[in-house]
JSON list of C-alpha atoms in Angstrom, two decimals:
[
{"chain": "A", "resi": 1206, "resn": "UNK", "atom": "CA", "xyz": [0.00, 0.00, 0.00]},
{"chain": "A", "resi": 1207, "resn": "UNK", "atom": "CA", "xyz": [1.19, 3.50, -0.74]},
{"chain": "A", "resi": 1208, "resn": "UNK", "atom": "CA", "xyz": [0.26, 6.97, -1.87]},
{"chain": "A", "resi": 1209, "resn": "UNK", "atom": "CA", "xyz": [1.77, 9.14, -4.58]},
{"chain": "A", "resi": 1210, "resn": "UNK", "atom": "CA", "xyz": [5.30, 7.75, -5.12]},
{"chain": "A", "resi": 1211, "resn": "UNK", "atom": "CA", "xyz": [4.37, 4.96, -2.69]},
{"chain": "A", "resi": 1212, "resn": "UNK", "atom": "CA", "xyz": [1.30, 4.21, -4.82]},
{"chain": "A", "resi": 1213, "resn": "UNK", "atom": "CA", "xyz": [3.50, 4.08, -7.90]},
{"chain": "A", "resi": 1214, "resn": "UNK", "atom": "CA", "xyz": [5.84, 1.67, -6.12]},
{"chain": "A", "resi": 1215, "resn": "UNK", "atom": "CA", "xyz": [2.88, -0.48, -4.99]},
{"chain": "A", "resi": 1216, "resn": "UNK", "atom": "CA", "xyz": [1.79, -0.78, -8.61]},
{"chain": "A", "resi": 1217, "resn": "UNK", "atom": "CA", "xyz": [5.29, -1.42, -9.95]},
{"chain": "A", "resi": 1218, "resn": "UNK", "atom": "CA", "xyz": [6.26, -4.03, -7.36]},
{"chain": "A", "resi": 1219, "resn": "UNK", "atom": "CA", "xyz": [2.89, -5.76, -7.74]},
{"chain": "A", "resi": 1220, "resn": "UNK", "atom": "CA", "xyz": [3.57, -6.00, -11.46]},
{"chain": "A", "resi": 1221, "resn": "UNK", "atom": "CA", "xyz": [7.10, -7.26, -11.02]},
{"chain": "A", "resi": 1222, "resn": "UNK", "atom": "CA", "xyz": [6.60, -9.53, -7.97]},
{"chain": "A", "resi": 1223, "resn": "UNK", "atom": "CA", "xyz": [2.93, -10.48, -7.55]},
{"chain": "A", "resi": 1224, "resn": "UNK", "atom": "CA", "xyz": [3.90, -13.56, -5.56]},
{"chain": "A", "resi": 1225, "resn": "UNK", "atom": "CA", "xyz": [4.85, -11.32, -2.63]},
{"chain": "A", "resi": 1226, "resn": "UNK", "atom": "CA", "xyz": [1.35, -9.91, -2.08]},
{"chain": "A", "resi": 1227, "resn": "UNK", "atom": "CA", "xyz": [-2.17, -10.97, -1.25]},
{"chain": "A", "resi": 1228, "resn": "UNK", "atom": "CA", "xyz": [-3.68, -7.56, -2.14]},
{"chain": "A", "resi": 1229, "resn": "UNK", "atom": "CA", "xyz": [-2.52, -4.08, -3.15]},
{"chain": "A", "resi": 1230, "resn": "UNK", "atom": "CA", "xyz": [-3.74, -0.53, -2.44]},
{"chain": "A", "resi": 1231, "resn": "UNK", "atom": "CA", "xyz": [-2.67, 2.42, -4.60]},
{"chain": "A", "resi": 1232, "resn": "UNK", "atom": "CA", "xyz": [-3.51, 5.99, -3.61]},
{"chain": "A", "resi": 1233, "resn": "UNK", "atom": "CA", "xyz": [-2.90, 8.52, -6.41]},
{"chain": "A", "resi": 1234, "resn": "UNK", "atom": "CA", "xyz": [0.07, 6.66, -7.90]},
{"chain": "A", "resi": 1235, "resn": "UNK", "atom": "CA", "xyz": [1.26, 7.16, -11.48]},
{"chain": "A", "resi": 1236, "resn": "UNK", "atom": "CA", "xyz": [0.63, 4.13, -13.67]},
{"chain": "A", "resi": 1237, "resn": "UNK", "atom": "CA", "xyz": [2.46, 5.14, -16.86]},
{"chain": "A", "resi": 1238, "resn": "UNK", "atom": "CA", "xyz": [5.50, 7.41, -16.61]},
{"chain": "A", "resi": 1239, "resn": "UNK", "atom": "CA", "xyz": [5.01, 8.74, -20.14]},
{"chain": "A", "resi": 1240, "resn": "UNK", "atom": "CA", "xyz": [1.41, 9.86, -19.60]},
{"chain": "A", "resi": 1241, "resn": "UNK", "atom": "CA", "xyz": [2.36, 11.07, -16.11]},
{"chain": "A", "resi": 1242, "resn": "UNK", "atom": "CA", "xyz": [5.09, 13.35, -17.48]},
{"chain": "A", "resi": 1243, "resn": "UNK", "atom": "CA", "xyz": [2.76, 14.50, -20.24]},
{"chain": "A", "resi": 1244, "resn": "UNK", "atom": "CA", "xyz": [-0.14, 15.33, -17.90]},
{"chain": "A", "resi": 1245, "resn": "UNK", "atom": "CA", "xyz": [1.49, 17.69, -15.40]},
{"chain": "A", "resi": 1246, "resn": "UNK", "atom": "CA", "xyz": [1.12, 21.47, -15.74]},
{"chain": "A", "resi": 1247, "resn": "UNK", "atom": "CA", "xyz": [3.54, 22.99, -18.26]},
{"chain": "A", "resi": 1248, "resn": "UNK", "atom": "CA", "xyz": [5.59, 24.81, -15.61]},
{"chain": "A", "resi": 1249, "resn": "UNK", "atom": "CA", "xyz": [6.30, 21.48, -13.85]},
{"chain": "A", "resi": 1250, "resn": "UNK", "atom": "CA", "xyz": [7.73, 19.77, -16.94]},
{"chain": "A", "resi": 1251, "resn": "UNK", "atom": "CA", "xyz": [11.38, 20.82, -16.39]},
{"chain": "A", "resi": 1252, "resn": "UNK", "atom": "CA", "xyz": [11.22, 19.28, -12.91]},
{"chain": "A", "resi": 1253, "resn": "UNK", "atom": "CA", "xyz": [9.67, 16.11, -14.32]},
{"chain": "A", "resi": 1254, "resn": "UNK", "atom": "CA", "xyz": [12.57, 15.66, -16.73]},
{"chain": "A", "resi": 1255, "resn": "UNK", "atom": "CA", "xyz": [14.99, 16.17, -13.84]},
{"chain": "A", "resi": 1256, "resn": "UNK", "atom": "CA", "xyz": [13.27, 13.87, -11.33]},
{"chain": "A", "resi": 1257, "resn": "UNK", "atom": "CA", "xyz": [11.46, 11.30, -13.50]},
{"chain": "A", "resi": 1258, "resn": "UNK", "atom": "CA", "xyz": [13.27, 11.34, -16.83]},
{"chain": "A", "resi": 1259, "resn": "UNK", "atom": "CA", "xyz": [13.23, 12.61, -20.37]},
{"chain": "A", "resi": 1260, "resn": "UNK", "atom": "CA", "xyz": [10.68, 10.69, -22.46]},
{"chain": "A", "resi": 1261, "resn": "UNK", "atom": "CA", "xyz": [13.02, 10.63, -25.46]},
{"chain": "A", "resi": 1262, "resn": "UNK", "atom": "CA", "xyz": [16.44, 10.17, -23.86]},
{"chain": "A", "resi": 1263, "resn": "UNK", "atom": "CA", "xyz": [15.22, 7.74, -21.19]},
{"chain": "A", "resi": 1264, "resn": "UNK", "atom": "CA", "xyz": [12.55, 5.92, -23.21]},
{"chain": "A", "resi": 1265, "resn": "UNK", "atom": "CA", "xyz": [13.79, 2.42, -22.40]},
{"chain": "A", "resi": 1266, "resn": "UNK", "atom": "CA", "xyz": [14.08, 3.08, -18.64]},
{"chain": "A", "resi": 1267, "resn": "UNK", "atom": "CA", "xyz": [10.71, 4.84, -18.43]},
{"chain": "A", "resi": 1268, "resn": "UNK", "atom": "CA", "xyz": [9.11, 1.93, -20.28]},
{"chain": "A", "resi": 1269, "resn": "UNK", "atom": "CA", "xyz": [10.75, -0.58, -17.93]},
{"chain": "A", "resi": 1270, "resn": "UNK", "atom": "CA", "xyz": [9.63, 1.40, -14.88]},
{"chain": "A", "resi": 1271, "resn": "UNK", "atom": "CA", "xyz": [6.01, 2.04, -15.93]},
{"chain": "A", "resi": 1272, "resn": "UNK", "atom": "CA", "xyz": [3.60, -0.19, -14.00]},
{"chain": "A", "resi": 1273, "resn": "UNK", "atom": "CA", "xyz": [1.13, -0.30, -16.88]},
{"chain": "A", "resi": 1274, "resn": "UNK", "atom": "CA", "xyz": [3.60, -2.52, -18.76]},
{"chain": "A", "resi": 1275, "resn": "UNK", "atom": "CA", "xyz": [3.18, -5.29, -16.17]},
{"chain": "A", "resi": 1276, "resn": "UNK", "atom": "CA", "xyz": [-0.59, -5.76, -16.34]},
{"chain": "A", "resi": 1277, "resn": "UNK", "atom": "CA", "xyz": [-0.40, -9.49, -17.02]},
{"chain": "A", "resi": 1278, "resn": "UNK", "atom": "CA", "xyz": [1.45, -10.00, -13.73]},
{"chain": "A", "resi": 1279, "resn": "UNK", "atom": "CA", "xyz": [-0.98, -7.90, -11.67]},
{"chain": "A", "resi": 1280, "resn": "UNK", "atom": "CA", "xyz": [-3.18, -10.74, -10.54]},
{"chain": "A", "resi": 1281, "resn": "UNK", "atom": "CA", "xyz": [-3.88, -9.83, -6.92]},
{"chain": "A", "resi": 1282, "resn": "UNK", "atom": "CA", "xyz": [-6.98, -7.89, -5.85]},
{"chain": "A", "resi": 1283, "resn": "UNK", "atom": "CA", "xyz": [-6.45, -4.14, -5.90]},
{"chain": "A", "resi": 1284, "resn": "UNK", "atom": "CA", "xyz": [-8.01, -1.04, -4.42]},
{"chain": "A", "resi": 1285, "resn": "UNK", "atom": "CA", "xyz": [-7.27, 2.15, -6.34]},
{"chain": "A", "resi": 1286, "resn": "UNK", "atom": "CA", "xyz": [-7.98, 5.52, -4.69]},
{"chain": "A", "resi": 1287, "resn": "UNK", "atom": "CA", "xyz": [-7.86, 8.77, -6.63]},
{"chain": "A", "resi": 1288, "resn": "UNK", "atom": "CA", "xyz": [-8.75, 12.42, -6.16]},
{"chain": "A", "resi": 1289, "resn": "UNK", "atom": "CA", "xyz": [-10.76, 13.68, -9.14]},
{"chain": "A", "resi": 1290, "resn": "UNK", "atom": "CA", "xyz": [-9.03, 17.09, -8.97]},
{"chain": "A", "resi": 1291, "resn": "UNK", "atom": "CA", "xyz": [-5.45, 15.88, -8.58]},
{"chain": "A", "resi": 1292, "resn": "UNK", "atom": "CA", "xyz": [-3.06, 18.15, -10.52]},
{"chain": "A", "resi": 1293, "resn": "UNK", "atom": "CA", "xyz": [0.02, 15.99, -9.81]},
{"chain": "A", "resi": 1294, "resn": "UNK", "atom": "CA", "xyz": [-1.27, 12.56, -10.72]},
{"chain": "A", "resi": 1295, "resn": "UNK", "atom": "CA", "xyz": [-4.35, 13.24, -12.79]},
{"chain": "A", "resi": 1296, "resn": "UNK", "atom": "CA", "xyz": [-7.37, 10.96, -12.58]},
{"chain": "A", "resi": 1297, "resn": "UNK", "atom": "CA", "xyz": [-6.66, 9.64, -16.09]},
{"chain": "A", "resi": 1298, "resn": "UNK", "atom": "CA", "xyz": [-3.55, 7.89, -14.64]},
{"chain": "A", "resi": 1299, "resn": "UNK", "atom": "CA", "xyz": [-5.75, 5.75, -12.41]},
{"chain": "A", "resi": 1300, "resn": "UNK", "atom": "CA", "xyz": [-8.58, 5.44, -14.95]},
{"chain": "A", "resi": 1301, "resn": "UNK", "atom": "CA", "xyz": [-6.27, 3.90, -17.55]},
{"chain": "A", "resi": 1302, "resn": "UNK", "atom": "CA", "xyz": [-4.83, 1.23, -15.30]},
{"chain": "A", "resi": 1303, "resn": "UNK", "atom": "CA", "xyz": [-8.17, 0.41, -13.64]},
{"chain": "A", "resi": 1304, "resn": "UNK", "atom": "CA", "xyz": [-9.75, -0.11, -17.06]},
{"chain": "A", "resi": 1305, "resn": "UNK", "atom": "CA", "xyz": [-6.82, -2.20, -18.33]},
{"chain": "A", "resi": 1306, "resn": "UNK", "atom": "CA", "xyz": [-6.78, -4.36, -15.18]},
{"chain": "A", "resi": 1307, "resn": "UNK", "atom": "CA", "xyz": [-10.53, -4.97, -15.37]},
{"chain": "A", "resi": 1308, "resn": "UNK", "atom": "CA", "xyz": [-10.13, -5.92, -19.04]},
{"chain": "A", "resi": 1309, "resn": "UNK", "atom": "CA", "xyz": [-7.48, -8.44, -17.90]},
{"chain": "A", "resi": 1310, "resn": "UNK", "atom": "CA", "xyz": [-9.85, -9.91, -15.32]},
{"chain": "A", "resi": 1311, "resn": "UNK", "atom": "CA", "xyz": [-8.05, -8.55, -12.25]},
{"chain": "A", "resi": 1312, "resn": "UNK", "atom": "CA", "xyz": [-10.28, -7.79, -9.28]},
{"chain": "A", "resi": 1313, "resn": "UNK", "atom": "CA", "xyz": [-10.18, -3.99, -8.89]},
{"chain": "A", "resi": 1314, "resn": "UNK", "atom": "CA", "xyz": [-12.12, -1.64, -6.65]},
{"chain": "A", "resi": 1315, "resn": "UNK", "atom": "CA", "xyz": [-11.94, 2.04, -7.57]},
{"chain": "A", "resi": 1316, "resn": "UNK", "atom": "CA", "xyz": [-12.69, 4.86, -5.13]},
{"chain": "A", "resi": 1317, "resn": "UNK", "atom": "CA", "xyz": [-12.74, 8.34, -6.66]},
{"chain": "A", "resi": 1318, "resn": "UNK", "atom": "CA", "xyz": [-13.01, 11.33, -4.34]},
{"chain": "A", "resi": 1319, "resn": "UNK", "atom": "CA", "xyz": [-14.79, 13.99, -6.38]},
{"chain": "A", "resi": 1320, "resn": "UNK", "atom": "CA", "xyz": [-13.80, 16.82, -4.02]},
{"chain": "A", "resi": 1321, "resn": "UNK", "atom": "CA", "xyz": [-10.14, 15.98, -3.47]},
{"chain": "A", "resi": 1322, "resn": "UNK", "atom": "CA", "xyz": [-6.81, 16.45, -5.20]},
{"chain": "A", "resi": 1323, "resn": "UNK", "atom": "CA", "xyz": [-3.51, 14.76, -4.38]},
{"chain": "A", "resi": 1324, "resn": "UNK", "atom": "CA", "xyz": [-4.26, 13.37, -0.95]},
{"chain": "A", "resi": 1325, "resn": "UNK", "atom": "CA", "xyz": [-7.01, 14.23, 1.49]},
{"chain": "A", "resi": 1326, "resn": "UNK", "atom": "CA", "xyz": [-7.80, 17.74, 2.63]},
{"chain": "A", "resi": 1327, "resn": "UNK", "atom": "CA", "xyz": [-11.12, 16.87, 4.24]},
{"chain": "A", "resi": 1328, "resn": "UNK", "atom": "CA", "xyz": [-11.21, 14.82, 7.44]},
{"chain": "A", "resi": 1329, "resn": "UNK", "atom": "CA", "xyz": [-14.42, 13.00, 6.42]},
{"chain": "A", "resi": 1330, "resn": "UNK", "atom": "CA", "xyz": [-12.76, 11.85, 3.18]},
{"chain": "A", "resi": 1331, "resn": "UNK", "atom": "CA", "xyz": [-9.67, 10.68, 5.02]},
{"chain": "A", "resi": 1332, "resn": "UNK", "atom": "CA", "xyz": [-11.84, 8.65, 7.40]},
{"chain": "A", "resi": 1333, "resn": "UNK", "atom": "CA", "xyz": [-13.84, 7.18, 4.49]},
{"chain": "A", "resi": 1334, "resn": "UNK", "atom": "CA", "xyz": [-10.64, 6.21, 2.66]},
{"chain": "A", "resi": 1335, "resn": "UNK", "atom": "CA", "xyz": [-9.06, 4.48, 5.64]},
{"chain": "A", "resi": 1336, "resn": "UNK", "atom": "CA", "xyz": [-12.32, 2.66, 6.42]},
{"chain": "A", "resi": 1337, "resn": "UNK", "atom": "CA", "xyz": [-12.45, 1.46, 2.81]},
{"chain": "A", "resi": 1338, "resn": "UNK", "atom": "CA", "xyz": [-8.82, 0.30, 2.98]},
{"chain": "A", "resi": 1339, "resn": "UNK", "atom": "CA", "xyz": [-9.45, -1.54, 6.25]},
{"chain": "A", "resi": 1340, "resn": "UNK", "atom": "CA", "xyz": [-12.55, -3.24, 4.83]},
{"chain": "A", "resi": 1341, "resn": "UNK", "atom": "CA", "xyz": [-10.68, -4.14, 1.64]},
{"chain": "A", "resi": 1342, "resn": "UNK", "atom": "CA", "xyz": [-7.82, -5.76, 3.54]},
{"chain": "A", "resi": 1343, "resn": "UNK", "atom": "CA", "xyz": [-10.24, -7.51, 5.92]},
{"chain": "A", "resi": 1344, "resn": "UNK", "atom": "CA", "xyz": [-12.06, -9.01, 2.93]},
{"chain": "A", "resi": 1345, "resn": "UNK", "atom": "CA", "xyz": [-8.79, -10.19, 1.38]},
{"chain": "A", "resi": 1346, "resn": "UNK", "atom": "CA", "xyz": [-7.57, -11.78, 4.61]},
{"chain": "A", "resi": 1347, "resn": "UNK", "atom": "CA", "xyz": [-10.89, -13.62, 4.96]},
{"chain": "A", "resi": 1348, "resn": "UNK", "atom": "CA", "xyz": [-10.49, -15.26, 1.54]}
]
């Protein structure tokens, strides 16, 4: 389980080593480094090249490190949580991997917070998210 970079790592490690997990939770994690770099506001792009990579120069590495390229290995149940107004990791990042995983037959629950961005600014949303995570893990343990 993780959020933001931790969500990205949850997705990537699930794709590379599904045998290590029973279930996975991703909160606002990038699923494809190319679309992630492309989706940020224009004034963030120089920082993205510096911290994530250049889509042309680092194409091979960005491909290797994009969770969406490991869909066939993502076989464990997943809970994806996303803020609809997230400027850092836009909702389309989660939408694309949720849709692809469902098409692959992976069990995926998707919680979209219509009034949140990157994380939780409202206490009631934070409580709802952590309740959902707890219920999700409880269900997976019971299986």
